GROMACS .gro file of C-alpha atoms in nm:
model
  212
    1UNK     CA    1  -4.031   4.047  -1.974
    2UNK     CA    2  -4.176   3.859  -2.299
    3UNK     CA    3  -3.933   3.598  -2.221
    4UNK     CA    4  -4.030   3.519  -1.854
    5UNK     CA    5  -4.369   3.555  -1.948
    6UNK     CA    6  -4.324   3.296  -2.253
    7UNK     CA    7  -4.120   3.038  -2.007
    8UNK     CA    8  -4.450   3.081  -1.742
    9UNK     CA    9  -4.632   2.963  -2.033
   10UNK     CA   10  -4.442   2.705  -2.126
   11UNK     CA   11  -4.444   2.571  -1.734
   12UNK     CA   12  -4.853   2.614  -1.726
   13UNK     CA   13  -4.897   2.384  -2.003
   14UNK     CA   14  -4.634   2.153  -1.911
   15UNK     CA   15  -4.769   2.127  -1.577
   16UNK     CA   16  -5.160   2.131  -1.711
   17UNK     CA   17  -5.084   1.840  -1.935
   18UNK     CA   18  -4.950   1.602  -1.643
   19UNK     CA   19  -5.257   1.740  -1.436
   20UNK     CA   20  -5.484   1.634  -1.726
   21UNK     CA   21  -5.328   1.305  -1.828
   22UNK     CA   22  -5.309   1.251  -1.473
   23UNK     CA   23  -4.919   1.180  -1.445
   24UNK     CA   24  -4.962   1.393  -1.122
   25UNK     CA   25  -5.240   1.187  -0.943
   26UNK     CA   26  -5.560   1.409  -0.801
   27UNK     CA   27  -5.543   1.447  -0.436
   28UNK     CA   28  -5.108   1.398  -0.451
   29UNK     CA   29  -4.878   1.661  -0.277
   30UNK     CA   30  -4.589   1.762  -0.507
   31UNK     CA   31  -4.309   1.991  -0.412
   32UNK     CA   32  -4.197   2.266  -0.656
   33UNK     CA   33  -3.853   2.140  -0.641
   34UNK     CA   34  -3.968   1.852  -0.756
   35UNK     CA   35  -4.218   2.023  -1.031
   36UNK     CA   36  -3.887   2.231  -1.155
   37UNK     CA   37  -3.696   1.882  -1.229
   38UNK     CA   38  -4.008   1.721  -1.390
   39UNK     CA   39  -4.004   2.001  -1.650
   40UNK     CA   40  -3.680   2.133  -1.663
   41UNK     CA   41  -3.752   2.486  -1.622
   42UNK     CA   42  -3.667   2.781  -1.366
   43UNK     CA   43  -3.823   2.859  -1.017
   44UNK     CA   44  -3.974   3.190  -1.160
   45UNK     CA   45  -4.155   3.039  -1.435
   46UNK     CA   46  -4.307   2.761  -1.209
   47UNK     CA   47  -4.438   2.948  -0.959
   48UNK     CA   48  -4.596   3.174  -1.180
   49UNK     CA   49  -4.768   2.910  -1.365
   50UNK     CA   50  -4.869   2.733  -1.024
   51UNK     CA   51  -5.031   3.069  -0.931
   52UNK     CA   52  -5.241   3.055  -1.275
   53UNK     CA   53  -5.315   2.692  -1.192
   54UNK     CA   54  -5.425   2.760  -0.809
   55UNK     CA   55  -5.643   3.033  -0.964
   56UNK     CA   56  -5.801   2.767  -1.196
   57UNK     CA   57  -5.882   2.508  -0.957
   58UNK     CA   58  -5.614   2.285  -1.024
   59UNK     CA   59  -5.407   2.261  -0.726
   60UNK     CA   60  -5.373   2.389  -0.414
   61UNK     CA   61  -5.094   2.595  -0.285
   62UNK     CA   62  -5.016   2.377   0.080
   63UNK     CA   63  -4.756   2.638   0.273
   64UNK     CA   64  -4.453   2.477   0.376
   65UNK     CA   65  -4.619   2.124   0.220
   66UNK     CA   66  -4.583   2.199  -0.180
   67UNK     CA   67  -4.876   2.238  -0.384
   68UNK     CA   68  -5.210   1.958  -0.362
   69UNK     CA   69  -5.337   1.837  -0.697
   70UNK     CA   70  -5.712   1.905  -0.681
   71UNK     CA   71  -5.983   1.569  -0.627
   72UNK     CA   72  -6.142   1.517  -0.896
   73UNK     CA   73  -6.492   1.454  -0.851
   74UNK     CA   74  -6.749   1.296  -1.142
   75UNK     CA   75  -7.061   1.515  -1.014
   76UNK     CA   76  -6.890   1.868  -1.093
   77UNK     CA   77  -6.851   1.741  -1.472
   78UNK     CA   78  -7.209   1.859  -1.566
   79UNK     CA   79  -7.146   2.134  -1.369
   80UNK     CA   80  -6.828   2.284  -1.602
   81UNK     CA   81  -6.988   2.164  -1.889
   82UNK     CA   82  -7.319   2.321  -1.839
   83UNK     CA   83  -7.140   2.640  -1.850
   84UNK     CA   84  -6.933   2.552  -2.158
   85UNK     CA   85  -7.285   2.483  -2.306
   86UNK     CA   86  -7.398   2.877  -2.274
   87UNK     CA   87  -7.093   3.016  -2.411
   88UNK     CA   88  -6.881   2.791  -2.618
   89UNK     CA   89  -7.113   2.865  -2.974
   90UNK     CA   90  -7.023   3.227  -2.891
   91UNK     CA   91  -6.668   3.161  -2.888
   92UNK     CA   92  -6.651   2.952  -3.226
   93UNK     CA   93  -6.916   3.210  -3.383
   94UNK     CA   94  -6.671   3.532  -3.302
   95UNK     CA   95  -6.369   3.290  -3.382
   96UNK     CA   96  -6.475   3.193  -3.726
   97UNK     CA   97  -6.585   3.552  -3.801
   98UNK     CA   98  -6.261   3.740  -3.696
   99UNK     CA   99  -5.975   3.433  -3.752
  100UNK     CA  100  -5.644   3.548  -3.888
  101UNK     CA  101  -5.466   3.376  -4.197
  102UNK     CA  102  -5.221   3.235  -3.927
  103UNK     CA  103  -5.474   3.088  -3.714
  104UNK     CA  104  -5.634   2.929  -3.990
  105UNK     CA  105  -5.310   2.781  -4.063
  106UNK     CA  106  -5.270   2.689  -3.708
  107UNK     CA  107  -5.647   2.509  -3.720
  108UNK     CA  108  -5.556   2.288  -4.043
  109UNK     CA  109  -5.261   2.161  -3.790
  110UNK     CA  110  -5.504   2.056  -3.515
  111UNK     CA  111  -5.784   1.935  -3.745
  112UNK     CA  112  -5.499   1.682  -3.912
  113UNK     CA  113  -5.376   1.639  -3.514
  114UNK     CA  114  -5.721   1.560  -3.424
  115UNK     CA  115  -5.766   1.334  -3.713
  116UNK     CA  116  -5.453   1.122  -3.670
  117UNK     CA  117  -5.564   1.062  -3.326
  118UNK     CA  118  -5.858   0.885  -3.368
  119UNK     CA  119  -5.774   0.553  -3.538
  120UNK     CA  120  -5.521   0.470  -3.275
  121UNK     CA  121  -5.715   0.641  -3.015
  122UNK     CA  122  -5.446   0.782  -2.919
  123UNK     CA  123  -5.588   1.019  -2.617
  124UNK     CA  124  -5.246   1.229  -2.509
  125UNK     CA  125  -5.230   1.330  -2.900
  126UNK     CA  126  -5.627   1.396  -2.940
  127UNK     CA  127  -5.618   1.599  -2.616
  128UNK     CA  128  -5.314   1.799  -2.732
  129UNK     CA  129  -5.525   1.889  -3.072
  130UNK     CA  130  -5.812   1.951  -2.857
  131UNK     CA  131  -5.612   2.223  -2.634
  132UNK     CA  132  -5.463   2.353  -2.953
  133UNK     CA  133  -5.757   2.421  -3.119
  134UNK     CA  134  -5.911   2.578  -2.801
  135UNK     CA  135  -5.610   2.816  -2.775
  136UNK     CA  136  -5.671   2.897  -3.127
  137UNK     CA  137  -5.973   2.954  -3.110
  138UNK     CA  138  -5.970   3.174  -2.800
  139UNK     CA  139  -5.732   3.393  -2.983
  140UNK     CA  140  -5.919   3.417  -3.320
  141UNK     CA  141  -6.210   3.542  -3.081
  142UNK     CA  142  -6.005   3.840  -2.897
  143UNK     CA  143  -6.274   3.837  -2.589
  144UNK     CA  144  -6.027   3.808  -2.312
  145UNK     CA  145  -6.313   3.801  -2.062
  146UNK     CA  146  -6.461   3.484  -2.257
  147UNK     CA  147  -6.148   3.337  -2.248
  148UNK     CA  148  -6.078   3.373  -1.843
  149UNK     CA  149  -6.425   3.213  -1.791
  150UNK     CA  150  -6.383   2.937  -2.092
  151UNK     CA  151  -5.999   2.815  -2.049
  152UNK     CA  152  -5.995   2.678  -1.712
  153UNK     CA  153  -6.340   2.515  -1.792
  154UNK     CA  154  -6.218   2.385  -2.090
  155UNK     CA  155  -5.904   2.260  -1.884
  156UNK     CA  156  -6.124   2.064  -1.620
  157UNK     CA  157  -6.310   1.925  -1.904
  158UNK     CA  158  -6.014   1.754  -2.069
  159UNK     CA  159  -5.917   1.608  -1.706
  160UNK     CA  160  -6.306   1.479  -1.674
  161UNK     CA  161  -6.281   1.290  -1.985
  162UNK     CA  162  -5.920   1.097  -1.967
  163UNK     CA  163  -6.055   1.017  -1.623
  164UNK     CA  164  -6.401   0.883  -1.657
  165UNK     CA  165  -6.519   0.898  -2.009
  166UNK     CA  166  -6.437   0.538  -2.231
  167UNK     CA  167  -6.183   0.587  -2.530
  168UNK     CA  168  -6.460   0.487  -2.733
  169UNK     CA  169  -6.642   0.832  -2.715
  170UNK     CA  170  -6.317   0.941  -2.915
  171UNK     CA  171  -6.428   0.859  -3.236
  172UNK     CA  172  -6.753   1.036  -3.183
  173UNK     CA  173  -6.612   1.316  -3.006
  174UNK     CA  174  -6.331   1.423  -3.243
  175UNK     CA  175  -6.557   1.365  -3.566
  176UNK     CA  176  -6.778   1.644  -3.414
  177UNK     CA  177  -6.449   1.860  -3.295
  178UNK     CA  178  -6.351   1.821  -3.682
  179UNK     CA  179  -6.717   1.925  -3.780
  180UNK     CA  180  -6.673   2.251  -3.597
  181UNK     CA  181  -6.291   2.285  -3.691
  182UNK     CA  182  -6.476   2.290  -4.070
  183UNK     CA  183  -6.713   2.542  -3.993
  184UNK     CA  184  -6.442   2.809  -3.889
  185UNK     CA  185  -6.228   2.699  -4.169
  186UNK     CA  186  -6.459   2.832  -4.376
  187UNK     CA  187  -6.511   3.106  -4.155
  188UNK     CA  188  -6.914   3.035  -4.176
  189UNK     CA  189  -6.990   3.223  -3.779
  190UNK     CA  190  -7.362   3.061  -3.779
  191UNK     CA  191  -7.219   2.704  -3.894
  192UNK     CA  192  -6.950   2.743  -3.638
  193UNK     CA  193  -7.229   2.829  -3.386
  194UNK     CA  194  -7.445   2.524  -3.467
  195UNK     CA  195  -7.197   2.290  -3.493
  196UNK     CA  196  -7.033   2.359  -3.159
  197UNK     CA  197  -7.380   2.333  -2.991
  198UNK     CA  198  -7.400   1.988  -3.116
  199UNK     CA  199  -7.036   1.919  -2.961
  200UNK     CA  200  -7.135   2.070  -2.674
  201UNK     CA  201  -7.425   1.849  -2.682
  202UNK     CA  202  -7.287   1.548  -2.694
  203UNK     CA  203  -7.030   1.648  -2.422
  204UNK     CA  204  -7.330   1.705  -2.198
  205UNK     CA  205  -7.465   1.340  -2.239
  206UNK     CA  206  -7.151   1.197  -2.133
  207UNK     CA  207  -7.105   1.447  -1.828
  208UNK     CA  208  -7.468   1.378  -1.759
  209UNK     CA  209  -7.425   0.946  -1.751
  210UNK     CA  210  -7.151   1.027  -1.475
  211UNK     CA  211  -7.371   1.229  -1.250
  212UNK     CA  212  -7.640   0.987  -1.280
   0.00000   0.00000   0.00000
């Protein structure tokens, strides 16, 4: 069982990653025979992690057609991130109080990631320190119900911004990603807070310039 279930992960976040980056195009039709040979993994393990995706908003499960990958439209931006504005500081406050000596380890990893990214701009690399650190994060908190409201959110959010948002909100962007990264680091919960209210901030002007 841990095995299927650890193959359906690792076809979600294949799958997620060429939804975000946009290798599968919003608004294409893609057959899961086709999604199988794109990742290289079993019909069980895609389907399951289609389901998960379908439940996120992703894609669309077409019968007899494949599966749609979901429009992507600039005014529902503020919309997710408006959300991710209420509860975000409480995830990185109960994250920095309750992280795990492996979790820390795993944040050093995606603060370096995150850093490496930047002077290259290299988006596909600060996206995948950006997931990672959500992911660890999420875990450090143990609130499964504010992870089922935050992850697909936090999923749409990283499509939004390869999409619309210019490479050169990177630089601004991950310096305040590394801010908060250094508040749970230290495990200091009302830093952690503070500083991921200013993230969130500045996410909110961007999202906010593409609905106006």
């Amino acid at each position: 069982m841990s095995q299927n279930l650890n193959l359906a992960n690792q076809a979600y976040l294949a799958i997620e990653e060429k939804i975000v980056t946009l290798a599968l195009e919003p608004g294409s039709l893609i057959s899961e025979r086709k999604l199988i040979e794109m990742i290289g993994l079993g019909r069980t393990p895609v389907r399951e992690a289609m389901q998960r995706l379908s439940w996120e908003g992703l894609i669309e499960v077409r019968p007899r057609a494949g599966f749609k990958i979901s429009e992507i439209r600039a005014e529902d931006c503020a919309k997710v991130v408006e959300l991710r504005q209420v509860l975000e500081p409480r995830l990185a406050r109960a994250a920095a109080r309750f992280i795990t000596p492996n979790l820390l380890e795993d944040v050093k990893t995606y603060r370096q990631m995150m850093l490496d990214s930047l002077p290259a701009q290299d988006a596909k690399l600060y996206l995948k320190a950006d997931k990672g650190f959500d992911v660890a994060v999420m875990a450090a908190a143990e609130n499964i119900y504010l992870t089922n409201i935050l992850a697909p959110l936090q999923t749409h959010s990283r499509r939004f911004w390869y999409r619309y948002f210019s490479r050169d909100s990177m630089e601004r962007l991950g310096q305040a990603h590394i801010t908060v990264m250094d508040a749970v680091l230290a495990r200091d919960d009302l830093r952690a807070y503070q500083s991921m209210e200013t993230l969130m901030g500045v996410v909110a002007i961007h999202a906010q310039a593409l609905k106006d």
